[in-house]
C-alpha cells in the first residue's frame, strides 16, 4: 500500500493531514504522531471538555432549576399574601416596594442549605463519580495526569458554584422585576443607588458567595478522592457544611468560630453599604484560600499515590 | 530475542496487597512488533500486572519499562503512545459514544485538537460504531460498549496496544474484525499485548505468549517455542478403540480418557517411534484409519502449566 493513496477502510489514517514523509528532516521540530504538528501540551482542552460535560448533564440543569425556584417561591409568596411581614429573612419587607430585593433575600435563604447542598453534590462527584463509572482509569491512561485532573475537576466544581449563585441572583432579579415595582435601591447605609450600581453590587455579591463556597468545594474534592461511591462523598460534604454552621452557632465554641469555613458565608453586608468596603471580602478570601490550600493538598496527596482499582 | 528492542520489559516486578503477593517477581519481555498473548487463570495477577504497566498502580518492587522508558516516571511521554482497553470498557452514560471519545481524546495532552473530530470518526468507523455513535452510552449493548472501548484505544497512532479481553461480548463478525484489526496493526508495526481466555483466538493471532500462574510467569516465549516445550502427542484413528487402547498400553503409552470414540490420543514419549506404534497396532489386528503426531494444543499446554483446579488461585 503506497503511502500516497488514503486507504479507504483503514481508519487510522488522518484524513486532514497529507501523507507524511517517511523520515522527518533532522533539523525539523520533533514530529508528533503521523507526522502531525509537534506535540504541545494542551492544558485547557480537558478543562473545556469538563465544563462542557458538566453543563450537558441533566443533573446540573435539574439542580440549577431547583435553585431557581427559591427566588420564584419567595417572590410569589410575598406577592400573593397581603399580610405585612414582621421578621422573616433579610430584606423581605423591602420586596413589596422594590422587586430588586428578591435577589438578596433569595441569596440569604439559599446560602445555609441549598447552595451547599448542590455544590456538595458537584464537588463530591468530581473524582468519585469517575471512579464509579469506571472512566477514571481511561482518563488517567490518556494520560490526563493526576494533578491536572484534580485541578480541572476543582475548577469545574467551582464553575458550578458560580453558575448556581448566578442562577439565584439572576432569576431573583428577573422575577422581582416582573412581580414588583422596580426603582432605586436603598442600601444598608441608607443611600439610594441606581440600576448600574445595583447591578455592580449584585455581581460583587455573586463573586463573594461563589468565593465563599470554594472552601467547601475543596473539602468535597478531598472527600471524593477517598471513595469510589460518589453519594458517600456528596453526603459527607453536605454534612460537614451543616456541622460547620451548627458549630458556628454554639457560643461555647466561640474560639473555633473564626476558623470555620462557613463563618463568613453571610458576611456580605459590607458590599451593600456606601461607601463600599472590601474588608469582609478580603477576610473571607483568606479563610477560603486556606481551606482550598489545605484540602487541595490533601486531595492531591491522596490521589497521586493511590492505586486506581476502579 | 535479547537483541530485539522490547516494547515492555519488567524485572522482578512485584505487587503485594496486605498479606497477598498478587504479582510475585515477574520478568516480562514483549518484543516490539509482536502480538503477545498474556494468559493465566482468574486471579493469577494478569490484571494487576496490566494496571502496573499503565501506571494505574505502583509496584511494590521491581522495574517496568514501556517503549523503552521507565514507568510510571515517564508516563506523560509514554502513555500518549499507548492505547488500552483494561478491565472492560467504560463510558459516561449520559454522553453519546462520540462525545465520550471526544472527552477521552481531550484528556490526552498530546492530542491535536484540530484533527480530533476526524480521528474520532475514523476510530468509530474502524470498530463499526458509526451508526450508533450519537446514541447515549447508557443505551449501548455490551458489544457496542466493547467496540467503544476499542475505538478509544485507536484514537491516535499507537505504538503499543494493551487489550484486556478485546472480544468480550462481540458477535462473530465483531470477533473476526478484532482479529483482523490486531493483525493489521501488527503489520503496521504496532506491538499488541492481548490478555484473553480464548485460547483458540490467541493461537490464531499471537506470535508470542506468556502464561501467569499464582503471580508468577511460568512460561514465556514465541508460540512455537511454547508448543515445542509441550509434550508430543499421537492421535490414532481406529474403529477398534478397546483393542487399540490395549496395544498402546502395552507399548507404555497412557491414553487420554477424553479421547473421542474413534480416536485415541496419548502422550508420545521420545523413545517410542510413531512408526513402531503403527506397526504394533496393525500386527495386533487393530484397524488403523489414520495416525497423526503433533504438539498439544495451547489449551493442553495451558492446563499443564496452570493446573487442573477449578478454584480461583487467590
Short mmCIF file of N, CA, C and O in Angstrom, two decimals, chain B residues 5-9 30-33 53 64-71 74 77-83 157-161 189-191:
data_model
loop_
_atom_site.label_atom_id
_atom_site.label_comp_id
_atom_site.label_asym_id
_atom_site.label_seq_id
_atom_site.Cartn_x
_atom_site.Cartn_y
_atom_site.Cartn_z
N UNK B 5 14.56 -4.96 20.27
CA UNK B 5 14.07 -3.98 21.25
C UNK B 5 12.76 -4.46 21.86
O UNK B 5 11.95 -5.08 21.17
N UNK B 6 12.60 -4.18 23.13
CA UNK B 6 11.42 -4.66 23.82
C UNK B 6 10.42 -3.54 24.02
O UNK B 6 10.77 -2.45 24.45
N UNK B 7 9.18 -3.84 23.71
CA UNK B 7 8.13 -2.85 23.94
C UNK B 7 7.80 -2.77 25.43
O UNK B 7 7.53 -1.71 25.96
N UNK B 8 7.81 -3.92 26.07
CA UNK B 8 7.53 -3.96 27.51
C UNK B 8 8.59 -4.82 28.15
O UNK B 8 8.88 -5.91 27.68
N UNK B 9 9.15 -4.31 29.22
CA UNK B 9 10.14 -5.12 29.95
C UNK B 9 9.95 -4.89 31.44
O UNK B 9 9.91 -3.74 31.89
N UNK B 30 8.36 -8.34 26.17
CA UNK B 30 7.49 -8.32 24.99
C UNK B 30 8.25 -7.63 23.87
O UNK B 30 8.51 -6.44 23.94
N UNK B 31 8.63 -8.37 22.84
CA UNK B 31 9.40 -7.74 21.76
C UNK B 31 8.55 -6.74 20.99
O UNK B 31 7.34 -6.91 20.85
N UNK B 32 9.21 -5.71 20.44
CA UNK B 32 8.48 -4.72 19.65
C UNK B 32 7.93 -5.37 18.40
O UNK B 32 8.60 -6.17 17.76
N UNK B 33 6.71 -5.02 18.05
CA UNK B 33 6.11 -5.55 16.83
C UNK B 33 5.46 -6.90 17.02
O UNK B 33 4.84 -7.43 16.10
N UNK B 53 1.60 -1.79 34.45
CA UNK B 53 2.21 -1.36 33.19
C UNK B 53 1.68 0.01 32.76
O UNK B 53 2.39 0.79 32.15
N UNK B 64 9.77 -1.37 35.66
CA UNK B 64 8.95 -1.53 34.46
C UNK B 64 9.48 -0.58 33.40
O UNK B 64 9.75 0.59 33.69
N UNK B 65 9.60 -1.08 32.18
CA UNK B 65 9.98 -0.21 31.07
C UNK B 65 8.98 -0.42 29.96
O UNK B 65 8.85 -1.55 29.48
N UNK B 66 8.31 0.62 29.57
CA UNK B 66 7.37 0.51 28.47
C UNK B 66 7.87 1.41 27.34
O UNK B 66 8.16 2.58 27.57
N UNK B 67 8.00 0.84 26.16
CA UNK B 67 8.51 1.57 25.00
C UNK B 67 9.86 2.22 25.32
O UNK B 67 10.15 3.34 24.89
N UNK B 68 10.64 1.49 26.09
CA UNK B 68 12.00 1.95 26.38
C UNK B 68 12.12 2.96 27.50
O UNK B 68 13.23 3.38 27.82
N UNK B 69 11.01 3.40 28.07
CA UNK B 69 11.11 4.41 29.13
C UNK B 69 10.55 3.85 30.44
O UNK B 69 9.62 3.07 30.44
N UNK B 70 11.12 4.30 31.56
CA UNK B 70 10.67 3.73 32.84
C UNK B 70 9.27 4.21 33.18
O UNK B 70 8.93 5.37 33.00
N UNK B 71 8.49 3.28 33.69
CA UNK B 71 7.16 3.63 34.15
C UNK B 71 7.14 3.47 35.66
O UNK B 71 7.81 2.59 36.18
N UNK B 74 7.96 8.04 33.54
CA UNK B 74 7.85 8.71 32.25
C UNK B 74 6.45 8.59 31.67
O UNK B 74 6.29 8.61 30.45
N UNK B 77 5.16 10.85 28.78
CA UNK B 77 5.60 10.72 27.40
C UNK B 77 5.32 9.35 26.82
O UNK B 77 5.35 9.16 25.61
N UNK B 78 5.07 8.37 27.68
CA UNK B 78 4.82 7.01 27.19
C UNK B 78 3.35 6.79 26.84
O UNK B 78 3.00 6.30 25.78
N UNK B 79 2.47 7.17 27.77
CA UNK B 79 1.05 6.80 27.59
C UNK B 79 0.35 7.40 26.38
O UNK B 79 -0.58 6.78 25.87
N UNK B 80 0.76 8.58 25.88
CA UNK B 80 0.10 9.01 24.64
C UNK B 80 0.36 8.04 23.47
O UNK B 80 -0.40 8.03 22.51
N UNK B 81 1.41 7.24 23.57
CA UNK B 81 1.70 6.29 22.51
C UNK B 81 1.11 4.92 22.77
O UNK B 81 1.34 3.96 22.03
N UNK B 82 0.37 4.81 23.87
CA UNK B 82 -0.20 3.53 24.26
C UNK B 82 -1.71 3.63 24.24
O UNK B 82 -2.29 4.57 24.75
N UNK B 83 -2.37 2.66 23.61
CA UNK B 83 -3.82 2.60 23.66
C UNK B 83 -4.21 1.42 24.53
O UNK B 83 -3.56 0.39 24.50
N UNK B 157 -2.46 7.19 16.41
CA UNK B 157 -1.49 6.18 16.07
C UNK B 157 -0.78 5.73 17.34
O UNK B 157 -0.16 6.53 18.02
N UNK B 158 -0.89 4.47 17.69
CA UNK B 158 -0.28 3.97 18.93
C UNK B 158 0.89 3.07 18.61
O UNK B 158 0.85 2.35 17.62
N UNK B 159 1.89 3.09 19.46
CA UNK B 159 2.99 2.15 19.28
C UNK B 159 2.74 0.86 20.03
O UNK B 159 3.31 -0.18 19.71
N UNK B 160 1.89 0.95 21.06
CA UNK B 160 1.59 -0.24 21.86
C UNK B 160 0.10 -0.25 22.17
O UNK B 160 -0.47 0.77 22.52
N UNK B 161 -0.50 -1.40 22.01
CA UNK B 161 -1.91 -1.54 22.38
C UNK B 161 -2.01 -2.60 23.45
O UNK B 161 -1.50 -3.71 23.27
N UNK B 189 3.38 -2.44 12.53
CA UNK B 189 4.49 -2.26 13.44
C UNK B 189 4.06 -2.01 14.87
O UNK B 189 4.90 -1.87 15.76
N UNK B 190 2.75 -1.95 15.13
CA UNK B 190 2.29 -1.75 16.50
C UNK B 190 2.47 -3.04 17.29
O UNK B 190 2.21 -4.12 16.79
N UNK B 191 2.92 -2.89 18.51
CA UNK B 191 3.01 -4.05 19.40
C UNK B 191 1.64 -4.21 20.05
O UNK B 191 1.05 -3.25 20.51
#
